[in-house]
PDB file of C-alpha atoms in Angstrom:
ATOM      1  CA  UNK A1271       0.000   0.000   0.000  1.00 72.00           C
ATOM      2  CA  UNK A1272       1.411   3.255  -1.253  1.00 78.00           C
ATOM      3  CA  UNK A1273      -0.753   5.516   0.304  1.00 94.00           C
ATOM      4  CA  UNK A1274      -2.457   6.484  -2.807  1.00 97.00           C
ATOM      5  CA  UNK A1275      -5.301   4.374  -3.551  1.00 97.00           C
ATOM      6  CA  UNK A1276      -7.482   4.266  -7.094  1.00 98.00           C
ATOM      7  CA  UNK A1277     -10.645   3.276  -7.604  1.00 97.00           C
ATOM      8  CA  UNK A1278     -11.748   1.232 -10.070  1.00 97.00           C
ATOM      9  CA  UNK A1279      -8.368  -1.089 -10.504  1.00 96.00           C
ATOM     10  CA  UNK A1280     -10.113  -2.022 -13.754  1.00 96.00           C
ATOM     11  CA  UNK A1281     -12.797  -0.188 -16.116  1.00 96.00           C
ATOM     12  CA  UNK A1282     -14.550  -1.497 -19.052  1.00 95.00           C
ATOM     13  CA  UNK A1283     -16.818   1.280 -20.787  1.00 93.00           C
ATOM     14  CA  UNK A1284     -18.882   1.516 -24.091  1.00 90.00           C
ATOM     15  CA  UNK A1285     -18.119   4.682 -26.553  1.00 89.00           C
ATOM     16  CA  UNK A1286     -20.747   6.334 -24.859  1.00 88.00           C
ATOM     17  CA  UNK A1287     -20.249   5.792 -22.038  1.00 89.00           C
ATOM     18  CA  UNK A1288     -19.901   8.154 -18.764  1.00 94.00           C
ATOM     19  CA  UNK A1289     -17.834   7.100 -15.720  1.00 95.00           C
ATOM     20  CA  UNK A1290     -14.696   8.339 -13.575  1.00 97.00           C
ATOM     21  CA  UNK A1291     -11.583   7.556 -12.175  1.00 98.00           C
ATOM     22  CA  UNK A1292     -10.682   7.833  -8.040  1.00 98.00           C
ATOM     23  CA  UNK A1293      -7.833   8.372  -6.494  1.00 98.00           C
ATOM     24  CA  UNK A1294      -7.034   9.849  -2.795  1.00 98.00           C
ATOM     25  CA  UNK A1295      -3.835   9.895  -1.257  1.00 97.00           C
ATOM     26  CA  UNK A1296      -2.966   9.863   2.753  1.00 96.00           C
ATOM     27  CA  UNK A1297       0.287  11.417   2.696  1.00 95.00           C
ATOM     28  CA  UNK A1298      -0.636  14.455   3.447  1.00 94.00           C
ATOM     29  CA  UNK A1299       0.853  15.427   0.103  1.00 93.00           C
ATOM     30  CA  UNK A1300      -0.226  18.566  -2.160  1.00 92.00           C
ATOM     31  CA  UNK A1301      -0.079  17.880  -5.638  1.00 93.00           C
ATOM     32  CA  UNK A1302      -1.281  15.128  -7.699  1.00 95.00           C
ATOM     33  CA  UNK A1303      -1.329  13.700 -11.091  1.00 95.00           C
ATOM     34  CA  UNK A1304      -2.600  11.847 -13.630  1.00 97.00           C
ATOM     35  CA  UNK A1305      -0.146  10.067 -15.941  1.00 96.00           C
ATOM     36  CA  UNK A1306      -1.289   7.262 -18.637  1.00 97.00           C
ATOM     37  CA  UNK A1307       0.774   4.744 -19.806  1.00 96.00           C
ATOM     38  CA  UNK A1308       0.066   2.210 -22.832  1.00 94.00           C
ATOM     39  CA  UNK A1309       1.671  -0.536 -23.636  1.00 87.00           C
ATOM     40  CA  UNK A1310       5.149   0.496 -25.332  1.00 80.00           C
ATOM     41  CA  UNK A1311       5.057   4.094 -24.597  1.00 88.00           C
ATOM     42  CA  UNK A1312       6.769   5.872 -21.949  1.00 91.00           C
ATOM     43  CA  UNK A1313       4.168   7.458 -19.302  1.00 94.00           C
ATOM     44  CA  UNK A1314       2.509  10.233 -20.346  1.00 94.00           C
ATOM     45  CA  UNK A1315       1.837  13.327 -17.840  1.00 93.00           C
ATOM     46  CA  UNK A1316      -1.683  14.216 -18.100  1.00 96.00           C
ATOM     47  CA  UNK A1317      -2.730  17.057 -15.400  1.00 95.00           C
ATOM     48  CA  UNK A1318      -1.490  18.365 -12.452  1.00 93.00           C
ATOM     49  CA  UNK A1319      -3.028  19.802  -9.804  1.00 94.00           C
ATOM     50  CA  UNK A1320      -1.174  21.932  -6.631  1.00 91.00           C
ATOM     51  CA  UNK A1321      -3.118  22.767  -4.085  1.00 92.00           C
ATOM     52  CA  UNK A1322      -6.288  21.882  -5.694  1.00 90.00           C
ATOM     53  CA  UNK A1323      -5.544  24.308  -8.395  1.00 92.00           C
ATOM     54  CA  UNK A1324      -4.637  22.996 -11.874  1.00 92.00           C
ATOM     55  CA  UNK A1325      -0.945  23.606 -13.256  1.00 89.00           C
ATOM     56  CA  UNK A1326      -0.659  21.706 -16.008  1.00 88.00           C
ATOM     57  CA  UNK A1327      -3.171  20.247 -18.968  1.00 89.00           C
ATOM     58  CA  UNK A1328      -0.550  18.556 -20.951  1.00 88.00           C
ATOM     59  CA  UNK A1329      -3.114  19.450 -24.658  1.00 91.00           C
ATOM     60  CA  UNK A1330      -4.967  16.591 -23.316  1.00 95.00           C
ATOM     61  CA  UNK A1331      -8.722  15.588 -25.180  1.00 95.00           C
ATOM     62  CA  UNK A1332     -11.632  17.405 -23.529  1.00 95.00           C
ATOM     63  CA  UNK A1333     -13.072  13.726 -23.420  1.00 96.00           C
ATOM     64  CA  UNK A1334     -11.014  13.538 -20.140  1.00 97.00           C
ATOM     65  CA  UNK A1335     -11.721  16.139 -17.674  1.00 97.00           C
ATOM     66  CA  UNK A1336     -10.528  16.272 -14.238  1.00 97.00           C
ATOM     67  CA  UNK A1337     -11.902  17.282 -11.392  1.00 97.00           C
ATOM     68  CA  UNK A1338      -9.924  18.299  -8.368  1.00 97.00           C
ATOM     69  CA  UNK A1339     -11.724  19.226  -4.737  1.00 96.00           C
ATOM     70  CA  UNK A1340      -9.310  19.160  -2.448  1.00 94.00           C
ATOM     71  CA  UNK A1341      -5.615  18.309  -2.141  1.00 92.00           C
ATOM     72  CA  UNK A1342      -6.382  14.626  -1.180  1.00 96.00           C
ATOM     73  CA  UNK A1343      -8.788  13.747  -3.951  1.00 97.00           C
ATOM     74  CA  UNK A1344      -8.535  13.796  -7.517  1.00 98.00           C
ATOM     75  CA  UNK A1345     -11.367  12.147 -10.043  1.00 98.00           C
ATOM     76  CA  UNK A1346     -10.910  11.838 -14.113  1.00 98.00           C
ATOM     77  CA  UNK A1347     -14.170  12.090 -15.857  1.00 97.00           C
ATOM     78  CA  UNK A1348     -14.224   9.807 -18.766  1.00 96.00           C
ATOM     79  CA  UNK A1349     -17.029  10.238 -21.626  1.00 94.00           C
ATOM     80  CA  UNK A1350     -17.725   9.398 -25.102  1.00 93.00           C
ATOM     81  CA  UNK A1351     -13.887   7.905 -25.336  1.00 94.00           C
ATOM     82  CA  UNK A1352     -12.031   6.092 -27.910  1.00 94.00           C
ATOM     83  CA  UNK A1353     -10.646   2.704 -28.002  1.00 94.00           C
ATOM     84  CA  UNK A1354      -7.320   4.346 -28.093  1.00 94.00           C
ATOM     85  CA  UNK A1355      -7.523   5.619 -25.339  1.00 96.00           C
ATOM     86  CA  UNK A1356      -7.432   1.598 -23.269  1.00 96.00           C
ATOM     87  CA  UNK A1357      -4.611   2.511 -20.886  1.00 96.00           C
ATOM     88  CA  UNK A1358      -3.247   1.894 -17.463  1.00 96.00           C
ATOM     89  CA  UNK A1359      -3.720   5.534 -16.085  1.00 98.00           C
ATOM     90  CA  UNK A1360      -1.772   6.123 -12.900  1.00 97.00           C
ATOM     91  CA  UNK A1361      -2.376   8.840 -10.383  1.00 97.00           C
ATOM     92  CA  UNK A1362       0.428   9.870  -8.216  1.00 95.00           C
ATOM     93  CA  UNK A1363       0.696  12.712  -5.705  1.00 94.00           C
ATOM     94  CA  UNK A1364       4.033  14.408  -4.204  1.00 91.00           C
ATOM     95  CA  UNK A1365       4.885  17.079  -1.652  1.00 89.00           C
ATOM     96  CA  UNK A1366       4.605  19.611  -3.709  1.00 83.00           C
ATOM     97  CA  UNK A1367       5.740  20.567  -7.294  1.00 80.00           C
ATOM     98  CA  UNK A1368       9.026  22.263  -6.994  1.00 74.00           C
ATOM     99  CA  UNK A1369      12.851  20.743  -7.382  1.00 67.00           C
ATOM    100  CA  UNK A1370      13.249  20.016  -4.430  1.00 68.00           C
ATOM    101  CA  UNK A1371      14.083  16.573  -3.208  1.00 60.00           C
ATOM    102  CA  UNK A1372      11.306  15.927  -1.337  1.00 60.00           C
ATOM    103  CA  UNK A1373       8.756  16.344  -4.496  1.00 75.00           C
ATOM    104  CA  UNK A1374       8.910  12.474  -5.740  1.00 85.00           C
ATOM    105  CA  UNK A1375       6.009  11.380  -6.995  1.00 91.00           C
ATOM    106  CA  UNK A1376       4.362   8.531  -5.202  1.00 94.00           C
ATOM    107  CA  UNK A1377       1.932   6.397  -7.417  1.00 96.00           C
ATOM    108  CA  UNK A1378      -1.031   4.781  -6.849  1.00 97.00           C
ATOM    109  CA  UNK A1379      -1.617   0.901  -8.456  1.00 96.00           C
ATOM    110  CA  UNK A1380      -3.160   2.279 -11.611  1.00 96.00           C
ATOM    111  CA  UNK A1381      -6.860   1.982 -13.236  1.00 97.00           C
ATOM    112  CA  UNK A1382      -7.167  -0.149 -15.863  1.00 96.00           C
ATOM    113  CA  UNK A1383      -9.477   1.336 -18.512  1.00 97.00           C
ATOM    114  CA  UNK A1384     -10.436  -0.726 -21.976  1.00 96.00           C
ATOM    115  CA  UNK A1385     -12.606   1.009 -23.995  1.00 95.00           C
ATOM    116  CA  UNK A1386     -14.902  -1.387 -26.395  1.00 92.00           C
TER     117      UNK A1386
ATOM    118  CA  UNK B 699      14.915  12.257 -30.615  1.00 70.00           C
ATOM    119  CA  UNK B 700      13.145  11.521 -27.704  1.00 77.00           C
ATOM    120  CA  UNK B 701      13.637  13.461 -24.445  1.00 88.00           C
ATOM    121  CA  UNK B 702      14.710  10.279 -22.382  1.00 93.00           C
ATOM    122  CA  UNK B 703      15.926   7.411 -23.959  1.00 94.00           C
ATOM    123  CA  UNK B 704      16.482   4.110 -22.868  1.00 96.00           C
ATOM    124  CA  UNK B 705      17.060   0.452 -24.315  1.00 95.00           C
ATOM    125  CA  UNK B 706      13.557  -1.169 -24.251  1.00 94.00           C
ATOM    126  CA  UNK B 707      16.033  -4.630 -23.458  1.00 93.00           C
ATOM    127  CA  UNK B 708      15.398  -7.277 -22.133  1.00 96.00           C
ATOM    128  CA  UNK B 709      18.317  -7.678 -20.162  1.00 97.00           C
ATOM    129  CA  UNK B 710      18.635 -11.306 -19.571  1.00 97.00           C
ATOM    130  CA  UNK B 711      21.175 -11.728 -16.709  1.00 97.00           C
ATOM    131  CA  UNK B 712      21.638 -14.741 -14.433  1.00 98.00           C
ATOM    132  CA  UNK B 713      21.152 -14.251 -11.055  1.00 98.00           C
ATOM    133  CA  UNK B 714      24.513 -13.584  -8.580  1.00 98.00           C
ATOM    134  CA  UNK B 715      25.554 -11.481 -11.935  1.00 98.00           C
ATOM    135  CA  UNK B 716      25.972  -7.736 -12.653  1.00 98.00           C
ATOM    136  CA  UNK B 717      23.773  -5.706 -14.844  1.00 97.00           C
ATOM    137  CA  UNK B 718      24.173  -2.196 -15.792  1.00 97.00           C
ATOM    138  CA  UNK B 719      22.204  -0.175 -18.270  1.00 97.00           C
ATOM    139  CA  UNK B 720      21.953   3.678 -19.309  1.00 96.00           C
ATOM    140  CA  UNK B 721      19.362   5.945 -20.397  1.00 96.00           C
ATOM    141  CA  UNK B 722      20.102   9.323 -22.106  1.00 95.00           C
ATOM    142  CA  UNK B 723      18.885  12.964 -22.161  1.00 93.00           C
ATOM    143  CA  UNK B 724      18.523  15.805 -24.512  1.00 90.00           C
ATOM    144  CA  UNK B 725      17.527  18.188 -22.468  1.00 83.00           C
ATOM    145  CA  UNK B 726      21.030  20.078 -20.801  1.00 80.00           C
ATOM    146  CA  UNK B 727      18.825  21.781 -18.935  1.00 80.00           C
ATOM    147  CA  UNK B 728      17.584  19.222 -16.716  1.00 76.00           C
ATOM    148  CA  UNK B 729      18.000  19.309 -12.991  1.00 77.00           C
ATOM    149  CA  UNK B 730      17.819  15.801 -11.346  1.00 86.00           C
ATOM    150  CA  UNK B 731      17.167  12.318 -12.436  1.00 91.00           C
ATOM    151  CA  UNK B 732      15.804   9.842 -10.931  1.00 93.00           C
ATOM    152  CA  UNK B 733      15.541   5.646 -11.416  1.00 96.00           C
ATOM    153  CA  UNK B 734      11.819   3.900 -10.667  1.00 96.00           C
ATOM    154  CA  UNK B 735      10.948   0.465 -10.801  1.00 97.00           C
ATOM    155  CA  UNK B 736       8.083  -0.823 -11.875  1.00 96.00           C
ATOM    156  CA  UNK B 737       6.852  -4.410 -11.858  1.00 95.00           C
ATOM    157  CA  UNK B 738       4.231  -6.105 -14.156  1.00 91.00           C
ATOM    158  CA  UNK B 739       1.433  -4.744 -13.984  1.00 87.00           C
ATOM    159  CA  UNK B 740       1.900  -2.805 -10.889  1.00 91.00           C
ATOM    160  CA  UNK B 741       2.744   0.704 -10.495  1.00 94.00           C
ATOM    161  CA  UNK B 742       6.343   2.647 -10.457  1.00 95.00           C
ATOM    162  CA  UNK B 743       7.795   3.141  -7.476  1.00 95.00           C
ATOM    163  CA  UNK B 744      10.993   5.257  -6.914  1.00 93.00           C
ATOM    164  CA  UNK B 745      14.086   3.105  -6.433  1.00 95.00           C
ATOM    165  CA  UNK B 746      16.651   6.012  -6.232  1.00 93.00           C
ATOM    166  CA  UNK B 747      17.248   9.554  -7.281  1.00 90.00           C
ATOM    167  CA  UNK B 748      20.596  10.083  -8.688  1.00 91.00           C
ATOM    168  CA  UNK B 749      23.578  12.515  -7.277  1.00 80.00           C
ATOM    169  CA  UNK B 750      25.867  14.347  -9.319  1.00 82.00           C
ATOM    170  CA  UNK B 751      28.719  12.266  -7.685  1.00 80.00           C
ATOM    171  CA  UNK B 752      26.891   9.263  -8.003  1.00 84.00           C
ATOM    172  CA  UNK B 753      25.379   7.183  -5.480  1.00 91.00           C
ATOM    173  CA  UNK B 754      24.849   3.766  -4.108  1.00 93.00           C
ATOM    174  CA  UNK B 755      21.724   2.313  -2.275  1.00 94.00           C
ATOM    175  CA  UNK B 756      22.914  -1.636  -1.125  1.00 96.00           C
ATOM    176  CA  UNK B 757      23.403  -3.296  -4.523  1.00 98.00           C
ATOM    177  CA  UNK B 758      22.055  -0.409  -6.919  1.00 97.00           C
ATOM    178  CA  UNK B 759      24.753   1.981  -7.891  1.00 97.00           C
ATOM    179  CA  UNK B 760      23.411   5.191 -10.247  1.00 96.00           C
ATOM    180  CA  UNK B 761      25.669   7.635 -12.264  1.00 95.00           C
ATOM    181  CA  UNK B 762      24.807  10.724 -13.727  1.00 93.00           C
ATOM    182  CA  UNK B 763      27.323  11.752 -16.651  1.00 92.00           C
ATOM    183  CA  UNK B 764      26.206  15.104 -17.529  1.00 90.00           C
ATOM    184  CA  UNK B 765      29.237  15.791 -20.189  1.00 91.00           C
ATOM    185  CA  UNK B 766      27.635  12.856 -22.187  1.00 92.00           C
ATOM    186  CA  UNK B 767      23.884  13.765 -20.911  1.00 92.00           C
ATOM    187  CA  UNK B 768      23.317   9.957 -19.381  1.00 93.00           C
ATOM    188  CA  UNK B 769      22.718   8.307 -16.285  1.00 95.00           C
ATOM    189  CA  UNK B 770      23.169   4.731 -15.678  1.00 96.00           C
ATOM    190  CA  UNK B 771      22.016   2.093 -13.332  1.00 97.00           C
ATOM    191  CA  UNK B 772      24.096  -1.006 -12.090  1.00 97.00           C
ATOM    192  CA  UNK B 773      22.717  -3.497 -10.177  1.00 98.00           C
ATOM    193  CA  UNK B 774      24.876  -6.347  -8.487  1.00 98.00           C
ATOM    194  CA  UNK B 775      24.560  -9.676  -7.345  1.00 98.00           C
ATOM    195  CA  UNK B 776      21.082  -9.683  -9.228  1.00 98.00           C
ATOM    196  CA  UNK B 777      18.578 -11.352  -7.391  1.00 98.00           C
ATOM    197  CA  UNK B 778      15.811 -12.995  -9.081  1.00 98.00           C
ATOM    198  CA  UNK B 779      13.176 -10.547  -7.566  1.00 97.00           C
ATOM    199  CA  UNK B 780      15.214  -7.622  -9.495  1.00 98.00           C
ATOM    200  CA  UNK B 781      13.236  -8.658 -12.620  1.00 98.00           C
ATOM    201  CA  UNK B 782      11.288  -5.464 -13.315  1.00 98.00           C
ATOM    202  CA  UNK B 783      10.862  -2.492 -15.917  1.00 97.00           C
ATOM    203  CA  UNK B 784      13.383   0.479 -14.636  1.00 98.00           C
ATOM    204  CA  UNK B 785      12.202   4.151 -15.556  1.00 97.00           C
ATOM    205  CA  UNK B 786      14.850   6.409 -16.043  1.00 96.00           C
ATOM    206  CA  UNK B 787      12.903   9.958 -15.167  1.00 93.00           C
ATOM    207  CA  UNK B 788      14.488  13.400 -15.601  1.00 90.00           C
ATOM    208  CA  UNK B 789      13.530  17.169 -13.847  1.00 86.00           C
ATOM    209  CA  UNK B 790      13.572  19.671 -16.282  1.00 78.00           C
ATOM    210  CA  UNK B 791      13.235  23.061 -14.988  1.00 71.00           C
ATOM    211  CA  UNK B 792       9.675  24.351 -14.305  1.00 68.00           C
ATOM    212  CA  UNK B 793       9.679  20.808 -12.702  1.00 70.00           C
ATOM    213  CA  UNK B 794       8.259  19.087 -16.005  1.00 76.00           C
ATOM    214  CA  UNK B 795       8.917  14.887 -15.275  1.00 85.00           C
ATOM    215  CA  UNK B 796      10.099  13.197 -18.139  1.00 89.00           C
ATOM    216  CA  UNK B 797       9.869   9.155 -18.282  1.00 93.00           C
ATOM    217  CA  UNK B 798      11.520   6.923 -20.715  1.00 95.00           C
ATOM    218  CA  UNK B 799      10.039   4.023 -22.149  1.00 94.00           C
ATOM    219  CA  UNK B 800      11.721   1.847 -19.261  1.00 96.00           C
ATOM    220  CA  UNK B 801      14.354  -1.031 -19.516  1.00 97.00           C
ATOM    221  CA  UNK B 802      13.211  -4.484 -19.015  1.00 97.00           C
ATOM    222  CA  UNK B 803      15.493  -6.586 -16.635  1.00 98.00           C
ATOM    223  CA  UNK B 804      14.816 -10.185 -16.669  1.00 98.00           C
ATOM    224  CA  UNK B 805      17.100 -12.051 -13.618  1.00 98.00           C
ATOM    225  CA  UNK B 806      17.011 -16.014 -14.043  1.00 97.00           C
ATOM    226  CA  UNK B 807      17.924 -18.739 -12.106  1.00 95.00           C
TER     227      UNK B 807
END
């Protein structure tokens, strides 16, 4: 147990569908992220959110939209997807978002999405 | 070219032996570096960050090379539980992460 969990581990959905992704973290941390991965490509940084507020939107499809209400929680809102977009999509969550040392990211075990 | 670059492998090594791999940058700009692990079908998890000096963490040694932009990771006396994916992940500045594609390390009996 990492201390960030995600909710579902695994996610099939329709086209059409609507659902979301969960994650929370108990580290007390300030930032977190979503990353995807797929299978032969490096991770891929999605969003990032400090202090509840969002930093980054790395040109990401407005068929993904996260949502952010506090510095524990973060969701991804998934609708009317692609089967492209079957990943593993990690969330992770660090001290904060500057060099320092202390800012490693700590992931959570992933939900697996496949999109039919 | 790709930001960070590493050999997709797999590294077959027997176990008791010595494995060592690299991954390289393009980015001269980039602050720190780090090495994660990640198992199958489980999630990364940081393994070490790596010092300009280099560093060593029990069997893992990392190097950072910034003349030649690469880092490298050695791991001795591979045990067979070392099998994993290793991320090589750089800082840029504005604190942008960077993964590579990972190296595949497969330690057999």
């Amino acid at each position: 147990e990492t201390g960030v969990t995600q909710t579902p581990r695994h996610l099939v959905m329709g086209m059409t569908n609507k659902k979301s992704l969960k994650c929370e973290q108990h580290l007390g941390h300030n930032a977190m992220y979503w990353y995807k991965q797929s299978a032969k490509k490096p991770l891929e940084l999605m969003f990032v959110y400090n202090f509840k507020e969002q930093t980054e939107n790395n040109s990401v499809p407005s068929r993904f939209s996260p949502e952010c209400p506090n510095s524990s929680h973060l969701f991804l809102h998934l609708h009317t997807l692609q089967p492209e977009d079957s990943a593993l999509y990690l969330c992770a969550s660090s001290a904060g978002t500057g060099v320092s040392g202390a800012n490693v990211l700590t992931f959570g075990a992933g939900s697996r999405l496949t999109v039919l | 070219r790709k930001e960070v670059e590493q050999d997709p492998g797999p590294f077959n090594v027997p176990e008791g032996a010595t494995v060592a791999f690299n991954c390289t940058y393009s980015n001269s700009a980039s602050q720190s570096f780090f090495w994660y692990r990640q198992d199958c079908r489980k999630e990364p998890k940081l393994l070490m960050s790596v010092y300009s000096s280099g560093n060593e963490d029990g069997r893992f040694t990392a190097q950072l090379n910034r003349a030649s932009q690469y880092i490298s990771l050695l791991i001795r006396d591979s045990k067979l539980s070392d099998s994993a994916t290793y991320l090589c992940v750089q800082r840029a500045a504005g604190n942008k992460l960077t993964f590579g594609g990972g190296t595949r390390v497969l330690v057999k009996p």
